[in-house]
mmCIF file of C-alpha atoms and ligand atoms in Angstrom:
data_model
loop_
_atom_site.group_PDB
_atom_site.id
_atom_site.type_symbol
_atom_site.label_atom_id
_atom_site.label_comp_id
_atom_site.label_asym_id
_atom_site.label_seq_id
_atom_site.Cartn_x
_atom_site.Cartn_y
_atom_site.Cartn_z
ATOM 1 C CA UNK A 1 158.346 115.649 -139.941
ATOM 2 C CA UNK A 2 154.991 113.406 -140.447
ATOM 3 C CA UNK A 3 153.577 112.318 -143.821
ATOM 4 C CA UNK A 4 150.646 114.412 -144.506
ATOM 5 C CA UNK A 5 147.440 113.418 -144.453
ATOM 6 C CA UNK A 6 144.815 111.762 -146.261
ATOM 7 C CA UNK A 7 142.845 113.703 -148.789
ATOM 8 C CA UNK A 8 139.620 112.717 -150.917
ATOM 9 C CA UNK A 9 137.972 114.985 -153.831
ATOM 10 C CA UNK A 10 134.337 115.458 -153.312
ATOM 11 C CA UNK A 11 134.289 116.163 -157.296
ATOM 12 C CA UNK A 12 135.982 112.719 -158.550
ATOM 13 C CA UNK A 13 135.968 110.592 -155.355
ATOM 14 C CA UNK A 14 139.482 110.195 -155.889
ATOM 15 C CA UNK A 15 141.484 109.709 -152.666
ATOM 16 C CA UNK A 16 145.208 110.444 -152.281
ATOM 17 C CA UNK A 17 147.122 109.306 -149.372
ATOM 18 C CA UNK A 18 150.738 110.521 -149.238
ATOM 19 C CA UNK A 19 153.573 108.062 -148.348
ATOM 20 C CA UNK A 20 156.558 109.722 -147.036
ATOM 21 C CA UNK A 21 157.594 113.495 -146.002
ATOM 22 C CA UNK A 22 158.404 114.732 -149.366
ATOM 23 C CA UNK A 23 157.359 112.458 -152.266
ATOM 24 C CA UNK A 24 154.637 110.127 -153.011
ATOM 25 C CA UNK A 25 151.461 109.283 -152.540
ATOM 26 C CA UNK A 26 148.894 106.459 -153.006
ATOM 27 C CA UNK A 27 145.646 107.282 -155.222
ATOM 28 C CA UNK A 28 142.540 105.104 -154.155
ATOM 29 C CA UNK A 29 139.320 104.409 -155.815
ATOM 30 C CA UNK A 30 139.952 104.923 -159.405
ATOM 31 C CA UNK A 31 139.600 102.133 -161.822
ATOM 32 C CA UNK A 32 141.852 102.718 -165.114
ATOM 33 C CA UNK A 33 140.592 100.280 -166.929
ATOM 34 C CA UNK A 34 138.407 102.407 -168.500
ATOM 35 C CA UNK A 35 138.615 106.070 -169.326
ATOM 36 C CA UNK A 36 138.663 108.420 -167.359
ATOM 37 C CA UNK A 37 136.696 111.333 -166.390
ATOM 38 C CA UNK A 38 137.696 115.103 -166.455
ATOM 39 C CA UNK A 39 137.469 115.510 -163.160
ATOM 40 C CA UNK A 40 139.483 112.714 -162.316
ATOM 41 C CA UNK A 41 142.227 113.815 -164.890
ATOM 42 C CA UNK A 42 142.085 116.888 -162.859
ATOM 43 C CA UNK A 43 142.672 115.473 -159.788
ATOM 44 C CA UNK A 44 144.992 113.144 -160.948
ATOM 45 C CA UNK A 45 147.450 115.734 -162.525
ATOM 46 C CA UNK A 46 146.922 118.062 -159.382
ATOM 47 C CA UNK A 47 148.106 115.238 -157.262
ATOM 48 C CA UNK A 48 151.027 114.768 -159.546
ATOM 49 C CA UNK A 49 152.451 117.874 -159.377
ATOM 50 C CA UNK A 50 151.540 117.824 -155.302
ATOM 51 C CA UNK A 51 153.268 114.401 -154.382
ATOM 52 C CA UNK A 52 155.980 113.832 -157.840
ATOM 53 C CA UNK A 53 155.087 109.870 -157.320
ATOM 54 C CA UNK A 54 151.608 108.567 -157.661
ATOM 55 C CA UNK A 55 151.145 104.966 -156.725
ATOM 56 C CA UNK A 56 147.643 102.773 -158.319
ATOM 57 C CA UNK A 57 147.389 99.622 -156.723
ATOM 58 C CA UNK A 58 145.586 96.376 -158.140
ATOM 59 C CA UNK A 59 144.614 98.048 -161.670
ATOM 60 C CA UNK A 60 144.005 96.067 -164.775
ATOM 61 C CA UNK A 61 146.175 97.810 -167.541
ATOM 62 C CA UNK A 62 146.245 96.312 -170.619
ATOM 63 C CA UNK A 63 148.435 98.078 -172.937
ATOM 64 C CA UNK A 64 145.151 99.914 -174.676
ATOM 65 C CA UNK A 65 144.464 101.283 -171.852
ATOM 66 C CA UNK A 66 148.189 102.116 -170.719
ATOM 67 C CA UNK A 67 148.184 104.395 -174.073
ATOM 68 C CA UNK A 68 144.338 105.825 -173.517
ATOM 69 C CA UNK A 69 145.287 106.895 -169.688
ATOM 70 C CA UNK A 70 148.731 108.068 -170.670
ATOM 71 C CA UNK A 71 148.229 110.165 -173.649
ATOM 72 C CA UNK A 72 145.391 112.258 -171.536
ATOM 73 C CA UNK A 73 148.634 114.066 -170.216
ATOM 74 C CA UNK A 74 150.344 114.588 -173.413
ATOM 75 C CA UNK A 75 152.517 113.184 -176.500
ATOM 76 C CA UNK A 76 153.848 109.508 -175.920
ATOM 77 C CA UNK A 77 157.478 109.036 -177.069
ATOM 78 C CA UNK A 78 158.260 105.439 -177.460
ATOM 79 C CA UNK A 79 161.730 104.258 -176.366
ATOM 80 C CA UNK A 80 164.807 105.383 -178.714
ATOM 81 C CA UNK A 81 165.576 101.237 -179.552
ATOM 82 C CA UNK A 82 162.492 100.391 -181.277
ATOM 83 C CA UNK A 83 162.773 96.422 -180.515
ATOM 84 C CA UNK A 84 161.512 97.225 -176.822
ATOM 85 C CA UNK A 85 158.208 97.704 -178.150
ATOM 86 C CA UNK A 86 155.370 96.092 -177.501
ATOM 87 C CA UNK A 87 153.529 93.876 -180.327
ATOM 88 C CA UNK A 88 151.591 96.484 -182.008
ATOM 89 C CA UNK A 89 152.194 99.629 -179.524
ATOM 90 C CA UNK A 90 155.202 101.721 -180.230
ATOM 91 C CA UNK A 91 154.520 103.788 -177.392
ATOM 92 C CA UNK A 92 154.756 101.292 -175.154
ATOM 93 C CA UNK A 93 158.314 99.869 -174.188
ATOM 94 C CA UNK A 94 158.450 96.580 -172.336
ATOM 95 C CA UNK A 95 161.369 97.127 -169.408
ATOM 96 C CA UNK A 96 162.381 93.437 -168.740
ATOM 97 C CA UNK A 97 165.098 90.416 -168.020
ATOM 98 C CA UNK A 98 162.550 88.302 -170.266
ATOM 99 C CA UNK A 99 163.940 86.296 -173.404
ATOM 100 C CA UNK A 100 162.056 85.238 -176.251
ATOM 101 C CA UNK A 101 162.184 82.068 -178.035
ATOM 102 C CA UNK A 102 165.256 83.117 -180.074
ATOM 103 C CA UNK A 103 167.210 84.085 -177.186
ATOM 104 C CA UNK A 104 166.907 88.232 -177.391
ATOM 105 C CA UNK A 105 166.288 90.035 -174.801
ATOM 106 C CA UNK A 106 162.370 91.634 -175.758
ATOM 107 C CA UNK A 107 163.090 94.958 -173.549
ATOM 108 C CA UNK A 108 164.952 96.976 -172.136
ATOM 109 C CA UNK A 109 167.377 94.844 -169.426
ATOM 110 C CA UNK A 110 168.808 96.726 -166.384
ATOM 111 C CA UNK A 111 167.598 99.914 -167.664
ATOM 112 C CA UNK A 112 168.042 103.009 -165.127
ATOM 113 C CA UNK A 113 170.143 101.300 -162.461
ATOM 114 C CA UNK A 114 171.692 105.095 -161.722
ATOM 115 C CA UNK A 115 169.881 107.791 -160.561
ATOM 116 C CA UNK A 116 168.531 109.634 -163.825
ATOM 117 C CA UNK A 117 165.268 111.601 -164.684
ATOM 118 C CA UNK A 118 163.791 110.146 -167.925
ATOM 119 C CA UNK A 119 164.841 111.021 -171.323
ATOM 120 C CA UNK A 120 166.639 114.143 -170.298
ATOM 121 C CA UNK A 121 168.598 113.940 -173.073
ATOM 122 C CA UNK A 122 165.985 115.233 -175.469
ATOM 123 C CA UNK A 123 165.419 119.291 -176.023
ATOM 124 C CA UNK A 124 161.887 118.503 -174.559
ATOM 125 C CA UNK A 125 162.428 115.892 -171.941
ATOM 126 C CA UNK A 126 159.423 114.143 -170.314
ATOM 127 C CA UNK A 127 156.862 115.373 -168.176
ATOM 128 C CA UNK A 128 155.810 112.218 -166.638
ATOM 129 C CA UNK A 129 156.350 108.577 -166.905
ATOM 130 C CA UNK A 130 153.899 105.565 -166.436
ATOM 131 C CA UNK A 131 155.716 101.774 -165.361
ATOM 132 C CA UNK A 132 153.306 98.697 -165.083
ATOM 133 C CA UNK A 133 154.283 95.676 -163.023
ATOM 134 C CA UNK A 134 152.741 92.676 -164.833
ATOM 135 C CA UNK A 135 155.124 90.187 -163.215
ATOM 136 C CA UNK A 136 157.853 91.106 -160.222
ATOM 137 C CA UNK A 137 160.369 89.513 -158.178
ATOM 138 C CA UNK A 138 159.154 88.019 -154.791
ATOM 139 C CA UNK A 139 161.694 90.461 -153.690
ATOM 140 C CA UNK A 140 164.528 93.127 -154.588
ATOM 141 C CA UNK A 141 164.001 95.255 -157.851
ATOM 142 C CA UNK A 142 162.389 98.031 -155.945
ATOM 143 C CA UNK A 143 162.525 101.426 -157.797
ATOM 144 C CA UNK A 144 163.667 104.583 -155.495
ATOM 145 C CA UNK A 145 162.262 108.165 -156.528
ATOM 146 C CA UNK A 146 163.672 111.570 -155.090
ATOM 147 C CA UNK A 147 162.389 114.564 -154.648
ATOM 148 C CA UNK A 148 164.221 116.992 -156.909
ATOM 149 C CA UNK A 149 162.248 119.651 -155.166
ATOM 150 C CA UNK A 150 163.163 119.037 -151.278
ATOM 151 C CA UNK A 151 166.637 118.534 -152.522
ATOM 152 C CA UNK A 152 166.798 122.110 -154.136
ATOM 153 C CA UNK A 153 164.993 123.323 -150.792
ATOM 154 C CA UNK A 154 167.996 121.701 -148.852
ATOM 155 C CA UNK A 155 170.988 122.872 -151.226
ATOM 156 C CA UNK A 156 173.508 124.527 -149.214
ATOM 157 C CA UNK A 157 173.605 128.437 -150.517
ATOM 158 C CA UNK A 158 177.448 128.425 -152.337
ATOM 159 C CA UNK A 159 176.240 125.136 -154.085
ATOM 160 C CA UNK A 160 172.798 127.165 -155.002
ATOM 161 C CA UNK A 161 174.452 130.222 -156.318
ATOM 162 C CA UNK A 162 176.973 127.875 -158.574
ATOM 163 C CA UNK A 163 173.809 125.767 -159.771
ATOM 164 C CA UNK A 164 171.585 128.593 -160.586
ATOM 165 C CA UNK A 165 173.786 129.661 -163.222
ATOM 166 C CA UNK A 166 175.043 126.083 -164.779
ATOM 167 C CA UNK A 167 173.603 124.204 -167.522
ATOM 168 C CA UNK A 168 174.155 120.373 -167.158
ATOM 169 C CA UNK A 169 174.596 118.382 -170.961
ATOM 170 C CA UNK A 170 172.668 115.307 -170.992
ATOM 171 C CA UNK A 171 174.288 113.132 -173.417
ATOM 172 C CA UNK A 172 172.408 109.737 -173.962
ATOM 173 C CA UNK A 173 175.228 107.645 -176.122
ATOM 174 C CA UNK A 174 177.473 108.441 -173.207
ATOM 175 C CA UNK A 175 175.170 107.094 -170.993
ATOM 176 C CA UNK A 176 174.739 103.884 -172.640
ATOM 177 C CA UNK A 177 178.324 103.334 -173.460
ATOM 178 C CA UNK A 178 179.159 103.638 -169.458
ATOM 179 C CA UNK A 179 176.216 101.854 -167.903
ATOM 180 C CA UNK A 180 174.856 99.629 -170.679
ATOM 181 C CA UNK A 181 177.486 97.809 -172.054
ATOM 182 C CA UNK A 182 175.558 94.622 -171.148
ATOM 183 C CA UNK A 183 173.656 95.566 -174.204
ATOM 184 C CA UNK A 184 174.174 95.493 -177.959
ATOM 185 C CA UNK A 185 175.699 99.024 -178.977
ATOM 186 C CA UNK A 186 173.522 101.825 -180.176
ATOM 187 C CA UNK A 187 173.404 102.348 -183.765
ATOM 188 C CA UNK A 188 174.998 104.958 -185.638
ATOM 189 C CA UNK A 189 171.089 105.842 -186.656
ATOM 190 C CA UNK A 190 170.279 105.397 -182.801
ATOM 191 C CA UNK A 191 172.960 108.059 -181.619
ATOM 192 C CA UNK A 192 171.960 110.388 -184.261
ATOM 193 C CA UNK A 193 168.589 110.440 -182.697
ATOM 194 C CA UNK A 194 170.162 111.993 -179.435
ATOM 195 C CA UNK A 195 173.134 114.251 -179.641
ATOM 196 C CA UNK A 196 173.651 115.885 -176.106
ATOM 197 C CA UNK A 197 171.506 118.386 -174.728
ATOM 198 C CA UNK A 198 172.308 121.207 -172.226
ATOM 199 C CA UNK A 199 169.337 122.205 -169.455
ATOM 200 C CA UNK A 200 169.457 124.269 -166.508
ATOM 201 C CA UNK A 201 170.673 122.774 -163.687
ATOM 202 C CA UNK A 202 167.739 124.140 -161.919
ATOM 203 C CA UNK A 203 164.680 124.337 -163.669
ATOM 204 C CA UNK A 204 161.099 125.757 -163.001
ATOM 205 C CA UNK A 205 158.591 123.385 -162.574
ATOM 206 C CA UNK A 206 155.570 124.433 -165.587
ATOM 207 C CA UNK A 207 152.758 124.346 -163.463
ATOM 208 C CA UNK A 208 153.220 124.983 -159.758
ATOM 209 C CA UNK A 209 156.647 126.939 -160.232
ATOM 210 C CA UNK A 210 158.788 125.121 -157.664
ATOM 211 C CA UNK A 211 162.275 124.732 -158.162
ATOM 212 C CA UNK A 212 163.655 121.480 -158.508
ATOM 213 C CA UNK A 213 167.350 119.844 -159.118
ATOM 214 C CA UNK A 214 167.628 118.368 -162.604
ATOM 215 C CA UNK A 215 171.294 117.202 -162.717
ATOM 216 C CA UNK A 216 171.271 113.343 -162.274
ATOM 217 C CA UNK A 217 174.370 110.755 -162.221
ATOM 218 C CA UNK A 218 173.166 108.885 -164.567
ATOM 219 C CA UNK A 219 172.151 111.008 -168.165
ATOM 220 C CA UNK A 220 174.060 114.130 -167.046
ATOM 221 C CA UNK A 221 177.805 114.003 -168.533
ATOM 222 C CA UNK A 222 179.133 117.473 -167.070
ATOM 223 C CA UNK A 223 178.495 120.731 -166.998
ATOM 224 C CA UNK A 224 178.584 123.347 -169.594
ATOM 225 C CA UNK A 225 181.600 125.515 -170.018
ATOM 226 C CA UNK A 226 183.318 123.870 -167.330
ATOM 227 C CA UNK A 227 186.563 121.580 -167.471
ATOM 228 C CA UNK A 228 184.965 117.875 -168.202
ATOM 229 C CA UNK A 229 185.860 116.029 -165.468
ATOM 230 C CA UNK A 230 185.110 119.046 -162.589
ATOM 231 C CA UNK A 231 182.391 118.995 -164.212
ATOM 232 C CA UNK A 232 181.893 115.787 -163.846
ATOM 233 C CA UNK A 233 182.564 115.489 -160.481
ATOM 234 C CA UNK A 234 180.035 118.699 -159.658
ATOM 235 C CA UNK A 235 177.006 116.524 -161.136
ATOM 236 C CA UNK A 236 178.025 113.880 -159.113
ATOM 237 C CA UNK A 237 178.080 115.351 -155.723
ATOM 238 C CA UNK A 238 174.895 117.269 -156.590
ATOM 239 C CA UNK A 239 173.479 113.986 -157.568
ATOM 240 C CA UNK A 240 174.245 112.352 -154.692
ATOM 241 C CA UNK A 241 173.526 115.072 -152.431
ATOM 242 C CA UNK A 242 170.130 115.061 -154.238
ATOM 243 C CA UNK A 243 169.441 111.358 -153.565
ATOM 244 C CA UNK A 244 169.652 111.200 -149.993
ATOM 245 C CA UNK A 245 167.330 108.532 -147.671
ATOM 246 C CA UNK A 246 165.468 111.654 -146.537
ATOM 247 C CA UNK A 247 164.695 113.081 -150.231
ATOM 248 C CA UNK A 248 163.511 109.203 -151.161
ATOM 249 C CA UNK A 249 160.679 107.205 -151.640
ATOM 250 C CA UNK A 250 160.929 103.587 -152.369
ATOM 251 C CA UNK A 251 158.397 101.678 -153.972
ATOM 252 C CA UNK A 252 157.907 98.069 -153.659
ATOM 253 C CA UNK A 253 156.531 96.331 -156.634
ATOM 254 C CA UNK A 254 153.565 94.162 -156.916
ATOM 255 C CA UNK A 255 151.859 92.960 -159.995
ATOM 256 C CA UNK A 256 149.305 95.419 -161.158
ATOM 257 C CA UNK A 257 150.854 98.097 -159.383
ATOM 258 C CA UNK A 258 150.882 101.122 -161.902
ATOM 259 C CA UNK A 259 153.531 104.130 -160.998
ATOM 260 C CA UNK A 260 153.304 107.476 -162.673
ATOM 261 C CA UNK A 261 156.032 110.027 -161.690
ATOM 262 C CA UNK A 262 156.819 113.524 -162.785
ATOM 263 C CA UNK A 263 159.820 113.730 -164.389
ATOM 264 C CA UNK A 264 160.398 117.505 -164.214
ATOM 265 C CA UNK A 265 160.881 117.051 -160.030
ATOM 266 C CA UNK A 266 161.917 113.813 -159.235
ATOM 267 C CA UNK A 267 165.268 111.337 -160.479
ATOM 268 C CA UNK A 268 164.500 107.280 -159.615
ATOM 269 C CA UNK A 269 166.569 104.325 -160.272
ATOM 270 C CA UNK A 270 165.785 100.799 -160.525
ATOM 271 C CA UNK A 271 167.846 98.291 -157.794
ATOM 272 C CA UNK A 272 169.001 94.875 -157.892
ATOM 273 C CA UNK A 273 167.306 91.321 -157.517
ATOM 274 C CA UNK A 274 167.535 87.825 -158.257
ATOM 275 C CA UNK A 275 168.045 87.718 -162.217
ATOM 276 C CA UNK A 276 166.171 84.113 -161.663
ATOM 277 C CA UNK A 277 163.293 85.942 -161.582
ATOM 278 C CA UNK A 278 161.507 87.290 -164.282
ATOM 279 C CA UNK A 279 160.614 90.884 -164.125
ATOM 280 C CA UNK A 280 158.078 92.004 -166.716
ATOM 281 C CA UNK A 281 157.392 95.913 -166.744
ATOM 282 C CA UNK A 282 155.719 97.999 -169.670
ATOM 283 C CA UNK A 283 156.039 101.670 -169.250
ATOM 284 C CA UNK A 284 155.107 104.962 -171.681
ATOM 285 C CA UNK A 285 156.125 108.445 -171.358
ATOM 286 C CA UNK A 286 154.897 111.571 -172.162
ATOM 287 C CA UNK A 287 156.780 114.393 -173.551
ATOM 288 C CA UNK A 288 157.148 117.585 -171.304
ATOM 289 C CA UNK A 289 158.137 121.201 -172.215
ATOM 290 C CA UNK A 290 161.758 123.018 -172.732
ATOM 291 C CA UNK A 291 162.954 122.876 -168.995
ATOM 292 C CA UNK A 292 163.251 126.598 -167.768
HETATM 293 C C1 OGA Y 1 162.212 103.392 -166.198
HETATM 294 C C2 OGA Y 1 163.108 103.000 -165.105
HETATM 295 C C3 OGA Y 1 163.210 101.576 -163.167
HETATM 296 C C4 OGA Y 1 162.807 100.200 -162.818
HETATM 297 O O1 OGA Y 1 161.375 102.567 -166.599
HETATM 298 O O2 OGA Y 1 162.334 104.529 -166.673
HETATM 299 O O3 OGA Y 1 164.051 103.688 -164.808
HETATM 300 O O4 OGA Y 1 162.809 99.879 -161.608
HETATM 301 N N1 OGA Y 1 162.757 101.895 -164.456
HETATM 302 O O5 OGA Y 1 162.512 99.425 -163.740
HETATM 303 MN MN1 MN Y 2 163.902 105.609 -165.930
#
């Protein structure tokens, strides 16, 4: 199937080019380093829920501005370990291999190397999240997005039936103890703030109503009420059934580039590069609703 094509908004001037089949697109002539106007917001959100992964090339973002442009979609959360924060912005989180002068890592290293969907561990997991490239790798450290929608389109009809009535439990310390040992351990303060969390397995999307996957590899444990490790095993085939080349689009990063995807329709993980290279990301997120 072709990418669709081009559209531009006669009321914002806004022009959104999709990049793949599925999922993304790339939104033209819009400047974010200043606010906003309504009927950009209301383009931009439309095209959101449209495409799951909008791409902003060549913006200038300081974090003031990451915070005004984010929080015009809802509550920021900042990240769960509060020393990823930028000077002075809680909501923002830097995601990055960087060291500071004492030798600590200042954000969050290797974070979301498995296919996840942000924060799903919370009761109200995030709508959207917003990832700033201020410096990238010449190469490698791409981040792949998937369209939880065109995967629940393509689920085979057994696998639907099984999924439409299972809740998958999202369970954050069990994340990080399995694929972030790298780091320091969580606190016992920093687990209380996340106990696991059960959501459907296939949830409603708020605003168009599309159905979309929402199990992912990475932040879902197992599956309620069933034996752990078939359960287990159930979120990882739907995972990986979920993630396949044709469900994917994968961005390559350039400085400036600014990335907003909706979390309520999409999983993404980060991939490897060159740990020579420093990779210096700051990213917000904005809290959803009670997935349905
Ligand atoms: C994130 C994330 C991927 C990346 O910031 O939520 O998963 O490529 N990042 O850094
Ligand atoms: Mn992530």
């Amino acid at each position: 199937m072709p990418t669709p094509a081009a559209t531009a908004s006669a009321r914002s001037g806004i022009r959104v080019r999709p990049l793949t089949e599925h999922i993304g697109a790339e939104v033209e002539n819009v400047d974010l380093s200043r606010p906003i106007s309504q009927a950009e917001f209301e383009d931009i959100n439309d095209a959101l829920v449209t495409h799951s992964v909008l791409v902003f090339r060549d913006q200038d973002l300081p974090p003031a501005m990451h915070v005004d442009f984010s929080a015009r979609f809802g509550r920021l959360v900042g990240h769960l370990v509060k020393r990823f924060s930028v000077e002075d912005y809680p909501e923002v989180t830097y995601i990055s291999n960087v060291r500071n002068e004492k030798g600590e890592m200042i954000g969050a290293d290797r974070a979301g190397m498995v296919w996840h969907s942000d924060m799903s561990y919370f009761p109200r997991p995030m709508l959207g999240s917003m990832l700033y490239g201020v410096e990238c790798p010449p190469e490698g450290a791409d981040t792949e997005f998937a369209s939880m929608f065109a995967a629940h389109d393509a689920l085979p009809a057994s696998l639907h039936a099984l999924l439409a009535r299972s809740r998958g439990v999202h369970d954050y310390a069990w994340h990080y103890a399995n694929y972030l040992s790298h780091r320091p351990p969580l606190t016992e303060d920093e687990k209380a703030k996340a106990p696991p969390v059960a959501h459907p397995a296939l949830r409603t999307h708020p605003v168009s109503g599309r159905k979309a996957v929402y199990l992912s590899e990475g932040l879902t444990r197992t599956v309620e009420g069933m034996d752990e490790e078939a359960g287990r095993r159930l979120v990882v085939e739907v995972s990986q059934f979920a993630t396949q080349p044709q469900f994917v689009y994968r961005h390559k990063w350039r400085p400036r580039d600014l990335v907003f995807w909706d979390n309520r329709s999409t999983m993404h993980r980060a991939t490897e590069f060159d740990n020579r290279h420093r990779r210096l990301m700051r990213r917000t997120t904005v809290e959803g609703d009670v997935p349905f």
